Coordinates of C-alpha atoms (C1' of nucleotides) in Angstrom, one line a residue:
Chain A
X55 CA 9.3 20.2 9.1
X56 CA 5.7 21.1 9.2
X57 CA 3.7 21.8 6.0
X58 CA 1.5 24.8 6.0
X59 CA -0.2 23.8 2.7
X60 CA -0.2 21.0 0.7
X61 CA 1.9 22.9 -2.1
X62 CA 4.4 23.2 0.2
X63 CA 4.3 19.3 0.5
X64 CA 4.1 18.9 -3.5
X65 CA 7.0 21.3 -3.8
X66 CA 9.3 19.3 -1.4
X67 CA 8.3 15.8 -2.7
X68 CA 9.1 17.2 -6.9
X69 CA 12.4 18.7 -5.6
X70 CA 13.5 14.9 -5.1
X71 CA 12.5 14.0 -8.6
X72 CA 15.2 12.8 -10.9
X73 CA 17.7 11.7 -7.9
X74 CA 18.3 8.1 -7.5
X75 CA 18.0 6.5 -3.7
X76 CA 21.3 6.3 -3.5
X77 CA 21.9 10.0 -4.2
X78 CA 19.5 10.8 -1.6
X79 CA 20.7 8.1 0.8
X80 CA 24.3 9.5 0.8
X81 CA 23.1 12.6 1.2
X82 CA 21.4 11.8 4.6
X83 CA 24.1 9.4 5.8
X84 CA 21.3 6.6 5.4
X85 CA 22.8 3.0 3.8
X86 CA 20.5 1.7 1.1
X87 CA 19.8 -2.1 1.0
X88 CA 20.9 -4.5 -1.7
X89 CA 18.1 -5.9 -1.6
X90 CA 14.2 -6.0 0.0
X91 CA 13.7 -9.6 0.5
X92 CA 13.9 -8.7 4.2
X93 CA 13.4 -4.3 4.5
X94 CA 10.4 -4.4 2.2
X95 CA 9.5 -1.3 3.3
X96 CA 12.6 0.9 3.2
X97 CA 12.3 2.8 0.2
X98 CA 8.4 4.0 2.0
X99 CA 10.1 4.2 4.9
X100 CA 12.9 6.7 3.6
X101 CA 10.6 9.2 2.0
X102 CA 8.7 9.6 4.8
X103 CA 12.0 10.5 6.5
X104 CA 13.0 12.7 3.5
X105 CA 9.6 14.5 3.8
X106 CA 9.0 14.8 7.3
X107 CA 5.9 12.3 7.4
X108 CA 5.4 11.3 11.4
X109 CA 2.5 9.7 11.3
X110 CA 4.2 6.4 12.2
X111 CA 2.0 3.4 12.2
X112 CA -1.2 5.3 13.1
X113 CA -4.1 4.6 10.8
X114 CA -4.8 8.2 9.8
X115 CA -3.0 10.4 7.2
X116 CA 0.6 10.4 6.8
X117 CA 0.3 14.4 7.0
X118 CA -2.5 14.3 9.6
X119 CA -2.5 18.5 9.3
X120 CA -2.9 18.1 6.0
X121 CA -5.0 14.8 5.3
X122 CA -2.8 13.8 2.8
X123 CA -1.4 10.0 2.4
X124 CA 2.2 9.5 1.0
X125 CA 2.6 6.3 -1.3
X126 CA 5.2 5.2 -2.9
X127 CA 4.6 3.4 -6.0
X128 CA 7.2 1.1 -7.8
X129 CA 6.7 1.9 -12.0
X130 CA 8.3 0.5 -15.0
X131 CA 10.2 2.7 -17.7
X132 CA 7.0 3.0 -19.2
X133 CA 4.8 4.2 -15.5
X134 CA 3.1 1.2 -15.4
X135 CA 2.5 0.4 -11.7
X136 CA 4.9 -3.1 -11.0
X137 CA 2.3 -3.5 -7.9
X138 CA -0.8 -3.1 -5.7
X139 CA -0.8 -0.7 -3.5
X140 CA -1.7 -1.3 -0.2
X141 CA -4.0 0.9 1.5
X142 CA -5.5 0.0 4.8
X143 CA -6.5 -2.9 7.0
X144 CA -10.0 -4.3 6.5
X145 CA -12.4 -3.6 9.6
X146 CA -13.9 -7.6 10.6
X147 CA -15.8 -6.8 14.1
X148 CA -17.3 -4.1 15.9
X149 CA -18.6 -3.0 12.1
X150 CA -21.8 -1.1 14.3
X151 CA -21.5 2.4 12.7
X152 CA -18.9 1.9 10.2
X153 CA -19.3 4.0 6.9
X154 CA -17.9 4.4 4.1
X155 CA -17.6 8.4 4.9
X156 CA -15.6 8.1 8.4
X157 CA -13.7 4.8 7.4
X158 CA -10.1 5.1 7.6
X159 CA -9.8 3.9 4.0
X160 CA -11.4 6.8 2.7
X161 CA -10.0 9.3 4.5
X162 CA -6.9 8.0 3.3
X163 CA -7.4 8.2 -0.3
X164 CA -9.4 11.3 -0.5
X165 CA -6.4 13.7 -0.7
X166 CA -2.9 11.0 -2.1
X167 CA 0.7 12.0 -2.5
X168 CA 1.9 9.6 -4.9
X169 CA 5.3 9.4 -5.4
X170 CA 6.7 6.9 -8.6
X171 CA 10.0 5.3 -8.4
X172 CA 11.2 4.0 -11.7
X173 CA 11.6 0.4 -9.5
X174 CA 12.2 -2.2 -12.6
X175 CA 13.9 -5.0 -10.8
X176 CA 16.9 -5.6 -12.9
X177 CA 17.8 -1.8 -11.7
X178 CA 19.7 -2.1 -8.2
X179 CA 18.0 -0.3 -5.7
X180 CA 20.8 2.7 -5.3
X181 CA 20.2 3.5 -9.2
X182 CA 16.4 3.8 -8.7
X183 CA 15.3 7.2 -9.6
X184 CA 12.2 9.4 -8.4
X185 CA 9.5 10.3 -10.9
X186 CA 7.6 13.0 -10.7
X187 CA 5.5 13.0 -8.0
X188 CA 1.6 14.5 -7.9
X189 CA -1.2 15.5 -5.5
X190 CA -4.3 13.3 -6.4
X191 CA -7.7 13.0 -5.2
X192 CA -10.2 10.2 -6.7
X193 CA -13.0 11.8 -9.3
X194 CA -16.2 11.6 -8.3
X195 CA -16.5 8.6 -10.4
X196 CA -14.0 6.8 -8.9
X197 CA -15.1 7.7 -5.0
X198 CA -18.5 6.4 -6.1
X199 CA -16.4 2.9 -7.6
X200 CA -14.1 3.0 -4.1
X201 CA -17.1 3.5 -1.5
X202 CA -18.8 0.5 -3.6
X203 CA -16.0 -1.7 -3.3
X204 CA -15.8 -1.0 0.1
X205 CA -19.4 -1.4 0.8
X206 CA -19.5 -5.0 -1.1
X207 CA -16.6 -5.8 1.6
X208 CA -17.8 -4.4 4.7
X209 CA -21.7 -6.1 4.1
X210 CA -19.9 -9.4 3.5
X211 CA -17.9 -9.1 6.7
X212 CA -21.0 -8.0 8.5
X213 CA -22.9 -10.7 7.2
X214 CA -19.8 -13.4 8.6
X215 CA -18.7 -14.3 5.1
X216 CA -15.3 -13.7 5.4
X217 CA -14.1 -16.8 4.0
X218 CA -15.5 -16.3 0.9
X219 CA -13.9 -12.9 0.3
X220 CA -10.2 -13.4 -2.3
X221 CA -8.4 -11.4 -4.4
X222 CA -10.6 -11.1 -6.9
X223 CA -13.5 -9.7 -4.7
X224 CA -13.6 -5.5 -5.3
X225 CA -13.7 -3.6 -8.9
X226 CA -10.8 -1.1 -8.0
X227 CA -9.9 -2.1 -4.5
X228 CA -9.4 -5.8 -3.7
X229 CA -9.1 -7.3 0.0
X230 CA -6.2 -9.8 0.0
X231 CA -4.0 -11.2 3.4
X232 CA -1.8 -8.4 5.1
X233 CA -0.1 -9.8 8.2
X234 CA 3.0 -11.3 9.3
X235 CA 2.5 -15.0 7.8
X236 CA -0.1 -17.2 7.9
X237 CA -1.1 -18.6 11.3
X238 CA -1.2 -14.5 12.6
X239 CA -5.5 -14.7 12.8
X240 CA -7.5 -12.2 14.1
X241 CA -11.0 -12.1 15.2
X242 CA -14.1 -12.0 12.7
X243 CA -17.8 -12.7 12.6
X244 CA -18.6 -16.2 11.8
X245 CA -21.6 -17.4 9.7
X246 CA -23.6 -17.6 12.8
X247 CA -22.5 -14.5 14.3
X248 CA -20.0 -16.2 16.1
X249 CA -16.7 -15.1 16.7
X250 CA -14.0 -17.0 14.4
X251 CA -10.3 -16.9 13.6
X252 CA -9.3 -15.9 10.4
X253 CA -6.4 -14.0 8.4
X254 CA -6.1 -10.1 8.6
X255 CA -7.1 -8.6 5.4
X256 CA -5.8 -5.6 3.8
X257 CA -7.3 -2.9 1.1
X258 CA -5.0 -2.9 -1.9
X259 CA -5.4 -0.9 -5.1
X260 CA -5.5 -2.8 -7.9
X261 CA -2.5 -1.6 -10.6
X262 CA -4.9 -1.8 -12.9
X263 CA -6.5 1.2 -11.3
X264 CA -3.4 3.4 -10.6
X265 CA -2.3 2.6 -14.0
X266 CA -5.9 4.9 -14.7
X267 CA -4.1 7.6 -12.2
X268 CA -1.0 7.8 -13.5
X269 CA -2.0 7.8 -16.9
X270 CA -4.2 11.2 -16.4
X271 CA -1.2 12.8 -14.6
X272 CA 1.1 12.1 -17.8
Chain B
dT251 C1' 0.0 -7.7 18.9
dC252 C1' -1.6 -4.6 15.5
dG253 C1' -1.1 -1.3 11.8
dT254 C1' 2.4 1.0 9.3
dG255 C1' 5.8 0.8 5.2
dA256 C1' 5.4 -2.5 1.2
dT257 C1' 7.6 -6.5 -2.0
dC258 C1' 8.3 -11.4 -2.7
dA259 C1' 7.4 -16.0 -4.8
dT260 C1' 4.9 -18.8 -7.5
dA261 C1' 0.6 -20.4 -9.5
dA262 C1' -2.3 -19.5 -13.2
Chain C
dT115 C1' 3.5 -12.1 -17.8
dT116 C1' 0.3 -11.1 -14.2
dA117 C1' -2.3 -11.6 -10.1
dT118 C1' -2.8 -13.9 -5.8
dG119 C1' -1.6 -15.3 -1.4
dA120 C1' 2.4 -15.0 1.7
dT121 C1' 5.8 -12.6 4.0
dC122 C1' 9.4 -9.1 6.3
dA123 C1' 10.8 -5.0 9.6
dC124 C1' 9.6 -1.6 12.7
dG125 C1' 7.2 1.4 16.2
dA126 C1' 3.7 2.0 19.6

DNA sequence: TCGTGATCATAA
DNA sequence: TTATGATCACGA
């Protein structure tokens, strides 16, 4: 399935809205979890299937042809965003000619497929229904907001102060863990430009900013 | 082992 | 109720 244009895309993704998972999981012979304590990302993972994304675990686009990024985002009844969204990993060496304009980060949000489930938790996964989904690319406001978030990360990195970096570090994009539990280090600059151990961080949107995204689509 | 897909569990 | 820090599965 390739996409000549990203309408094309848009028009397959909005032909699965108003199905639930299971509806398009017995379609495709595929067997929908009870639960996500351990497939956390199945219900990602299955709409990339359903829309031909084969980007796999590169970190580029999930329609590379296209530059577009596919994200599923869990929302309430009301389209409130139920969580961050993550968005890449956070650079912490070889930062020498790093930029705002060819990090991965940005190229993944310049052009977004966002794809709302109606995900409220009392709803079993099977009955979880597809929203609307929308082609979205950050205002030049919000690029502006992104790239400074990003910057505020990357010179703290740079400057080995990792360890002082949480959650609440970034305006619209926050840097928290992303790995598979906490003893996985990797290696970052230390406050003497040494090399240290520390956890792999990820970008995550806040929900308080794709709350802002959703709310302009509807 | 790392980056992808994310959500979970609990502290605040 | 919300946000942070922790965690799970898979493919390359």
């Amino acid at each position: 399935m390739a996409y000549k244009t990203p309408q094309q895309l848009l028009d397959k993704a909005q032909s699965l809205a108003g199905f639930t998972l299971g509806e398009l999981a017995s379609k495709y012979q595929a067997d929908v979890p009870t639960h996500l304590l351990r497939e956390k990302g199945w219900i990602g993972q299955f709409i990339e299937y359903l829309l031909g994304a084969k980007s796999g675990s590169l970190a580029q686009p999930d329609f590379p042809e296209l530059g577009i990024e596919l994200k599923t985002i869990p929302i309430d009844r009301y389209g409130r965003p139920l969580e961050s969204t993550y968005v890449s990993v956070v650079p912490l060496n070889n930062l020498a000619g790093l930029s705002w304009h060819n990090s991965v980060v940005r190229h993944k949000l310049l052009h977004v497929l966002w794809l709302p489930i109606i995900a409220e938790k009392e709803i079993p996964i099977e009955q979880r229904q597809i929203a609307m989904p929308f082609l979205w690319h950050p205002s030049q406001q919000q690029e502006q907001l992104l790239q400074q978030d990003f910057e505020d990360v990357i010179e703290t990195v740079a400057m080995g102060k990792i360890d002082q970096i949480d959650a609440r570090f970034g305006e619209l994009m926050q840097v928290r863990p992303k790995a598979a539990n906490s003893k996985a280090l990797t290696e970052a600059i230390g406050p003497d430009g040494e090399t240290i151990l520390t956890l792999p961080r990820g970008f995550y949107l806040r929900p308080q900013f794709t709350r802002s995204i959703l709310d302009e689509q509807f």
